[in-house]
Amino acid sequence: QISIASTIIDEVKRIEAKRLVIDSVSIMGLNMESPSKIRKLLLNIINTIKRVNCTAILTSEIEEGSNRLSRFGVEEFVADGVIRLEYSSIGERRFGVIEIRKMRRTEHAHGTFDIQITQKGLEILTDRGHTIPMK
């Protein structure tokens, strides 16, 4: 039986990828019986990706309005970084918000920041009304 991790690594090596996006971890965990099995699978995938010197971004959906960081409650513990993106609204105005909840081995900003997606890409809005483009 071929594992998900070995299939991913074969493709990463084949195309000499430096970055990998897995969208979405939520789908991978749907048929698993327990959070511990999901955690083991994710650890296997993440450690395998690290061994080939590739950076991975894994997405996970959560229910709207949830205070949780992940669908299964284990993803944030195996990841080196957790960035929460969500939409909020005030009246009829809807806006995006970004928060870095966890980032191992590096300093990072704390708190939530408004974001907007423009033709230039993702921009973080500062409290002074300036934007910081993300490249």
XYZ file of N, CA and C in Angstrom:
405
model
N 0.836 -1.187 0.000
C 0.000 0.000 0.000
C 0.881 1.252 0.000
N 0.600 2.154 -0.897
C 1.358 3.394 -1.009
C 0.738 4.424 -0.075
N 1.578 5.076 0.726
C 1.062 6.058 1.678
C 0.888 7.421 1.013
N 0.062 8.246 1.628
C -0.131 9.611 1.148
C 1.200 10.351 1.172
N 1.951 10.187 2.258
C 3.236 10.886 2.404
C 4.201 10.521 1.283
N 4.305 9.235 0.953
C 5.254 8.840 -0.095
C 4.801 9.345 -1.463
N 3.500 9.379 -1.710
C 2.983 9.916 -2.971
C 3.312 11.400 -3.090
N 3.098 12.142 -2.004
C 3.406 13.573 -1.998
C 4.895 13.798 -2.249
N 5.731 13.054 -1.553
C 7.179 13.231 -1.684
C 7.661 12.882 -3.082
N 7.115 11.833 -3.669
C 7.489 11.485 -5.043
C 7.234 12.661 -5.985
N 6.083 13.317 -5.824
C 5.748 14.459 -6.681
C 6.626 15.670 -6.371
N 6.877 15.930 -5.089
C 7.750 17.043 -4.698
C 9.123 16.859 -5.330
N 9.665 15.654 -5.266
C 10.978 15.378 -5.861
C 10.933 15.488 -7.377
N 9.873 14.962 -7.982
C 9.766 14.950 -9.438
C 9.779 16.365 -10.015
N 9.049 17.278 -9.375
C 8.977 18.643 -9.910
C 9.934 19.605 -9.198
N 10.741 19.049 -8.279
C 11.709 19.836 -7.514
C 11.041 21.020 -6.817
N 9.924 20.732 -6.163
C 9.147 21.776 -5.485
C 9.864 22.277 -4.241
N 9.770 23.556 -4.023
C 10.294 24.177 -2.799
C 9.155 24.490 -1.831
N 7.946 24.629 -2.377
C 6.763 24.907 -1.572
C 5.634 23.980 -1.995
N 4.809 23.622 -1.005
C 3.709 22.694 -1.242
C 2.490 23.175 -0.467
N 1.336 23.163 -1.108
C 0.083 23.507 -0.432
C -0.804 22.274 -0.428
N -1.286 21.912 0.752
C -2.253 20.819 0.877
C -3.574 21.448 1.292
N -4.529 21.411 0.398
C -5.826 22.044 0.610
C -6.907 20.989 0.371
N -7.342 20.359 1.325
C -7.395 20.752 2.719
C -7.160 19.527 3.606
N -6.569 19.781 4.764
C -6.362 18.726 5.755
C -7.710 18.164 6.197
N -8.729 19.004 6.188
C -10.064 18.575 6.620
C -10.553 17.377 5.808
N -10.308 17.387 4.529
C -10.730 16.282 3.662
C -9.977 15.007 4.012
N -8.672 15.132 4.280
C -7.867 13.950 4.587
C -8.326 13.269 5.868
N -8.854 14.030 6.818
C -9.222 13.458 8.106
C -10.640 12.951 8.216
N -11.443 13.145 7.176
C -12.859 12.778 7.277
C -13.102 11.295 7.511
N -12.277 10.435 6.949
C -12.487 8.991 7.083
C -11.693 8.370 8.223
N -11.081 9.190 9.047
C -10.295 8.671 10.170
C -11.176 8.588 11.409
N -10.943 7.547 12.200
C -11.802 7.292 13.354
C -11.492 8.168 14.555
N -10.258 8.642 14.688
C -9.904 9.359 15.915
C -8.913 10.481 15.629
N -8.923 11.512 16.491
C -7.945 12.590 16.340
C -6.497 12.099 16.411
N -6.233 11.053 17.180
C -4.851 10.559 17.276
C -4.370 9.999 15.937
N -5.259 9.382 15.170
C -4.871 8.872 13.843
C -4.626 10.026 12.872
N -5.441 11.072 12.985
C -5.239 12.258 12.141
C -3.902 12.903 12.486
N -3.625 13.024 13.772
C -2.362 13.621 14.229
C -1.167 12.825 13.712
N -1.247 11.501 13.789
C -0.158 10.635 13.318
C 0.054 10.806 11.814
N -1.036 10.860 11.050
C -0.946 11.054 9.605
C -0.286 12.396 9.286
N -0.741 13.453 9.948
C -0.184 14.779 9.691
C 1.288 14.867 10.070
N 1.650 14.297 11.211
C 3.062 14.280 11.615
C 3.914 13.556 10.582
N 3.420 12.448 10.085
C 4.136 11.684 9.061
C 4.335 12.532 7.804
N 3.265 13.181 7.354
C 3.349 14.006 6.149
C 4.297 15.184 6.365
N 4.125 15.901 7.469
C 4.949 17.083 7.739
C 6.423 16.715 7.873
N 6.728 15.678 8.630
C 8.128 15.269 8.809
C 8.757 14.803 7.502
N 7.974 14.132 6.675
C 8.474 13.675 5.377
C 8.777 14.867 4.475
N 7.887 15.860 4.475
C 8.093 17.064 3.662
C 9.329 17.829 4.141
N 9.515 17.917 5.444
C 10.696 18.608 5.988
C 11.989 17.925 5.555
N 11.966 16.593 5.463
C 13.178 15.855 5.091
C 13.650 16.178 3.680
N 12.736 16.579 2.814
C 13.135 16.928 1.446
C 13.264 18.441 1.284
N 13.356 19.153 2.424
C 13.613 20.592 2.434
C 12.565 21.383 1.665
N 11.318 21.053 1.894
C 10.199 21.715 1.236
C 9.340 22.393 2.312
N 8.842 23.564 2.010
C 7.948 24.279 2.921
C 6.514 23.936 2.557
N 5.725 23.583 3.552
C 4.338 23.193 3.298
C 3.373 24.161 3.963
N 2.302 24.451 3.258
C 1.172 25.185 3.818
C -0.008 24.235 3.770
N -0.597 23.993 4.934
C -1.761 23.119 5.027
C -2.953 23.960 5.443
N -4.064 23.820 4.743
C -5.267 24.558 5.119
C -6.222 23.625 5.839
N -7.046 24.231 6.685
C -8.054 23.467 7.415
C -9.252 24.370 7.646
N -10.432 23.892 7.317
C -11.628 24.693 7.529
C -12.139 24.516 8.944
N -12.748 25.562 9.460
C -13.467 25.477 10.727
C -14.839 26.097 10.505
N -15.768 25.759 11.383
C -17.107 26.314 11.248
C -17.075 27.813 11.493
N -17.897 28.533 10.750
C -17.961 29.978 10.911
C -18.349 30.335 12.344
N -17.638 31.290 12.914
C -17.913 31.719 14.281
C -17.250 30.872 15.348
N -16.538 29.823 14.943
C -15.889 28.928 15.898
C -14.668 29.597 16.526
N -14.412 29.287 17.780
C -13.202 29.768 18.455
C -12.039 28.804 18.280
N -12.301 27.646 17.679
C -11.255 26.641 17.493
C -10.272 27.093 16.422
N -9.096 26.494 16.438
C -8.086 26.793 15.430
C -8.081 25.774 14.301
N -8.737 24.632 14.511
C -8.722 23.593 13.489
C -9.975 22.736 13.601
N -10.203 21.965 12.569
C -11.398 21.129 12.531
C -11.327 19.971 13.524
N -10.168 19.318 13.619
C -10.056 18.109 14.435
C -9.372 18.339 15.778
N -8.840 19.537 15.985
C -8.211 19.861 17.261
C -6.789 19.354 17.423
N -6.181 18.884 16.338
C -4.797 18.399 16.422
C -3.860 19.125 15.459
N -4.410 19.720 14.427
C -3.582 20.319 13.383
C -2.640 21.384 13.933
N -3.136 22.216 14.857
C -2.310 23.305 15.379
C -1.150 22.814 16.231
N -1.221 21.586 16.712
C -0.140 21.051 17.548
C 0.998 20.455 16.721
N 0.714 20.015 15.508
C 1.765 19.433 14.670
C 2.395 20.469 13.738
N 1.744 21.605 13.576
C 2.239 22.643 12.666
C 3.251 23.549 13.359
N 4.209 24.044 12.587
C 5.166 25.019 13.116
C 4.536 26.402 13.231
N 3.549 26.670 12.401
C 2.886 27.970 12.432
C 1.395 27.822 12.211
N 0.633 28.697 12.830
C -0.822 28.707 12.642
C -1.238 30.143 12.347
N -1.837 30.335 11.189
C -2.353 31.640 10.790
C -3.847 31.477 10.571
N -4.617 32.282 11.270
C -6.078 32.207 11.158
C -6.555 33.351 10.265
N -7.316 32.996 9.246
C -7.940 33.968 8.352
C -9.442 33.844 8.518
N -10.129 34.970 8.602
C -11.584 34.905 8.695
C -12.196 36.191 8.173
N -13.479 36.105 7.890
C -14.239 37.287 7.510
C -15.065 37.735 8.688
N -15.112 39.030 8.891
C -15.947 39.623 9.928
C -16.832 40.663 9.266
N -17.817 41.117 9.992
C -18.666 42.165 9.446
C -19.103 43.117 10.547
N -19.230 44.359 10.159
C -19.821 45.390 11.002
C -20.914 46.013 10.154
N -22.156 45.782 10.554
C -23.264 46.231 9.719
C -23.213 45.497 8.395
N -23.193 46.257 7.313
C -23.134 45.641 5.984
C -21.705 45.541 5.458
N -20.754 46.085 6.190
C -19.353 46.051 5.761
C -18.709 44.730 6.168
N -18.166 44.016 5.183
C -17.451 42.767 5.450
C -15.974 42.997 5.181
N -15.145 42.416 6.032
C -13.708 42.585 5.859
C -12.990 41.340 6.348
N -11.809 41.134 5.799
C -10.990 40.003 6.201
C -10.105 40.371 7.377
N -9.779 39.360 8.180
C -8.929 39.537 9.353
C -7.881 38.427 9.350
N -6.638 38.784 9.717
C -5.567 37.799 9.835
C -5.007 37.850 11.256
N -4.664 36.692 11.779
C -4.044 36.608 13.097
C -3.014 35.484 13.076
N -1.796 35.786 13.493
C -0.770 34.751 13.627
C -0.890 34.207 15.038
N -1.378 32.987 15.168
C -1.594 32.393 16.484
C -0.358 31.671 17.002
N 0.475 31.212 16.070
C 1.654 30.443 16.471
C 2.670 30.513 15.339
N 3.937 30.717 15.697
C 5.000 30.685 14.711
C 6.273 30.300 15.445
N 6.664 29.044 15.295
C 7.850 28.550 16.002
C 9.128 29.189 15.471
N 10.058 29.411 16.382
C 11.414 29.868 16.062
C 11.488 31.212 15.339
N 10.493 32.078 15.530
C 10.570 33.408 14.931
C 9.673 34.382 15.688
N 10.074 35.623 15.690
C 9.239 36.675 16.277
C 8.122 36.996 15.288
N 6.972 37.381 15.809
C 5.870 37.757 14.933
C 4.952 38.740 15.640
N 4.143 39.425 14.854
C 3.180 40.382 15.399
C 2.068 39.626 16.119
N 1.566 40.229 17.178
C 0.454 39.643 17.919
C -0.781 40.506 17.711
N -1.939 39.886 17.750
C -3.187 40.611 17.556
C -3.791 40.280 16.211
N -4.922 40.894 15.930
C -5.587 40.693 14.647
C -5.430 41.954 13.805
N -5.370 41.747 12.504
C -5.184 42.854 11.574
C -6.163 42.696 10.418
N -6.746 43.816 9.994
C -7.618 43.789 8.828
C -6.767 43.530 7.593
N -7.344 42.796 6.657
C -6.656 42.519 5.398
C -7.596 42.805 4.243
N -7.011 43.021 3.098
C -7.799 43.124 1.878
C -7.021 42.460 0.756
N -7.771 41.907 -0.170
C -7.151 41.291 -1.340
C -7.393 42.227 -2.510
N -6.306 42.691 -3.108
C -6.386 43.631 -4.218
C -5.677 43.024 -5.424
N -5.601 43.807 -6.488
C -4.870 43.345 -7.667
C -3.387 43.170 -7.366
N -2.902 43.826 -6.305
C -1.503 43.704 -5.903
C -1.272 42.481 -5.028
N -2.339 41.848 -4.573
C -2.224 40.686 -3.694
C -2.834 40.962 -2.339
N -2.389 40.226 -1.334
C -2.891 40.375 0.031
C -2.209 41.562 0.696
N -3.000 42.453 1.286
C -2.457 43.615 1.973
C -2.971 43.645 3.402
N -2.076 43.908 4.341
C -2.453 44.044 5.748
C -2.640 45.528 6.024
N -3.780 45.874 6.617
C -4.082 47.268 6.916
C -3.593 47.597 8.319
N -2.812 48.645 8.447
C -2.296 49.036 9.758
C -3.315 49.908 10.474
N -3.091 50.127 11.756
C -4.013 50.958 12.526
C -3.948 52.428 12.113
N -2.963 52.788 11.325
C -2.855 54.167 10.834
C -3.426 54.310 9.424
N -4.051 53.261 8.926
C -4.666 53.327 7.608
C -3.742 53.000 6.455
N -2.492 52.673 6.730
C -1.551 52.286 5.681
C -1.725 50.805 5.362
N -1.239 50.410 4.212
C -1.272 48.993 3.865
C 0.146 48.463 3.772
N 0.279 47.192 4.110
C 1.556 46.497 3.982
C 1.339 45.387 2.961
N 1.870 45.533 1.730
C 1.673 44.473 0.738
C 2.445 43.216 1.119
N 1.856 42.065 0.886
C 2.497 40.779 1.156
C 2.968 40.213 -0.170
N 4.263 39.999 -0.298
C 4.806 39.480 -1.560
C 5.439 38.151 -1.339
